[in-house]
Coordinates of C-alpha atoms in Angstrom, one line a residue:
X1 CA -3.2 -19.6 -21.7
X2 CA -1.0 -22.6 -23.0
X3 CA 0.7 -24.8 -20.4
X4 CA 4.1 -23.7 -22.0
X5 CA 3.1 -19.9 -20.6
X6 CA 1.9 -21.3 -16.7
X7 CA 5.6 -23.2 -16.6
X8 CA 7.1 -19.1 -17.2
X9 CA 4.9 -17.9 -14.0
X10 CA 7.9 -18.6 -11.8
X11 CA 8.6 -15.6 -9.1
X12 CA 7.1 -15.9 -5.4
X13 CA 6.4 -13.2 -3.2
X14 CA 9.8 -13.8 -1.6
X15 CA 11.3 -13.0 -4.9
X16 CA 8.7 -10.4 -5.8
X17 CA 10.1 -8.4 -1.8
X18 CA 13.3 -9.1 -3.1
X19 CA 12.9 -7.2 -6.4
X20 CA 10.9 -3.9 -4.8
X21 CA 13.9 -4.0 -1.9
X22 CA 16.2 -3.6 -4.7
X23 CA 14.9 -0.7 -6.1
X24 CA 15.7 2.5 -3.7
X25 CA 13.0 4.9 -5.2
X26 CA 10.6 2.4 -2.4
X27 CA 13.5 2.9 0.4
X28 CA 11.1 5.3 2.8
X29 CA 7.8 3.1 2.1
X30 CA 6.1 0.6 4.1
X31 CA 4.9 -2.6 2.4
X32 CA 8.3 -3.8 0.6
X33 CA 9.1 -5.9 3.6
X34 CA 7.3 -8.4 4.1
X35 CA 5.6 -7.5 0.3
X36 CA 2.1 -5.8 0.9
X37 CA 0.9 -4.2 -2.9
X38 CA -2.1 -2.3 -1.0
X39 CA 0.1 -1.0 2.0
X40 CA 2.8 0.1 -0.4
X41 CA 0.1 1.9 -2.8
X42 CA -1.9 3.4 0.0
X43 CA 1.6 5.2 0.7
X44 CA 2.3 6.1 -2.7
X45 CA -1.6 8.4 -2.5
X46 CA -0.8 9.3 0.5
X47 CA 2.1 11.1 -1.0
X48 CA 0.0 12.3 -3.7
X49 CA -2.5 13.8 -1.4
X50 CA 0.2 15.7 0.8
X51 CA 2.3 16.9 -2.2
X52 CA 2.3 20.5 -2.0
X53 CA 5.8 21.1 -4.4
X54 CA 6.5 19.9 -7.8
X55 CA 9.4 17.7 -6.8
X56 CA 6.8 16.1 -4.4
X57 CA 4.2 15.5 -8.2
X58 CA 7.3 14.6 -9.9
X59 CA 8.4 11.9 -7.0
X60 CA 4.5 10.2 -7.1
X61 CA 4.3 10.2 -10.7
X62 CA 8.0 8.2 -10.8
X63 CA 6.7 5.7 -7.9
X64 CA 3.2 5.2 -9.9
X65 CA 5.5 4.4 -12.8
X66 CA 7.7 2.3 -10.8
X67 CA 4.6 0.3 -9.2
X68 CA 2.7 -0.3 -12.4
X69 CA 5.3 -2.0 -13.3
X70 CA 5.8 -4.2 -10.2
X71 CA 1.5 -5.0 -10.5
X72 CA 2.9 -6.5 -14.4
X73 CA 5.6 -8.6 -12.3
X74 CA 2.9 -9.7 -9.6
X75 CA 0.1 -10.1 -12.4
X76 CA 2.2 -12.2 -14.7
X77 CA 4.8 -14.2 -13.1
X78 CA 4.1 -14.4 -9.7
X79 CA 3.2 -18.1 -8.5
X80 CA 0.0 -18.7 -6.7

């Protein structure tokens, strides 16, 4: 990766707990505050495991969405 592309890498985790806490669909999830990505996906299956109604599927398949795309944030911008 060019030096150019490292300068870009320029959220922390502050800013990465910011963004999630900004988002309600994570509202009635632990690991947004302080931000913990394996606490907050070991929710997310737990959901998954104990959905017995198809707004409960429909719910874990828009918070898998949701947290793929927070992993891109964390895997590509966030400074470490």
């Amino acid at each position: 990766m060019s030096d150019r592309a490292e300068k870009r890498r320029v959220l922390t985790e502050e800013d990465l707990t910011y963004v999630v806490e900004q988002l309600s669909i994570f509202d009635a999830y632990p690991g947004v505050v302080p931000w913990n990505r394996a606490e907050l996906w070991a929710a997310v299956m737990d959901l998954h495991m104990t959905a017995k109604t198809r707004a409960d599927r429909e719910a874990f398949a828009e918070l898998v969405g949701a947290l793929r795309v927070v992993d891109v944030l964390e895997r590509h911008f966030l400074r470490k």
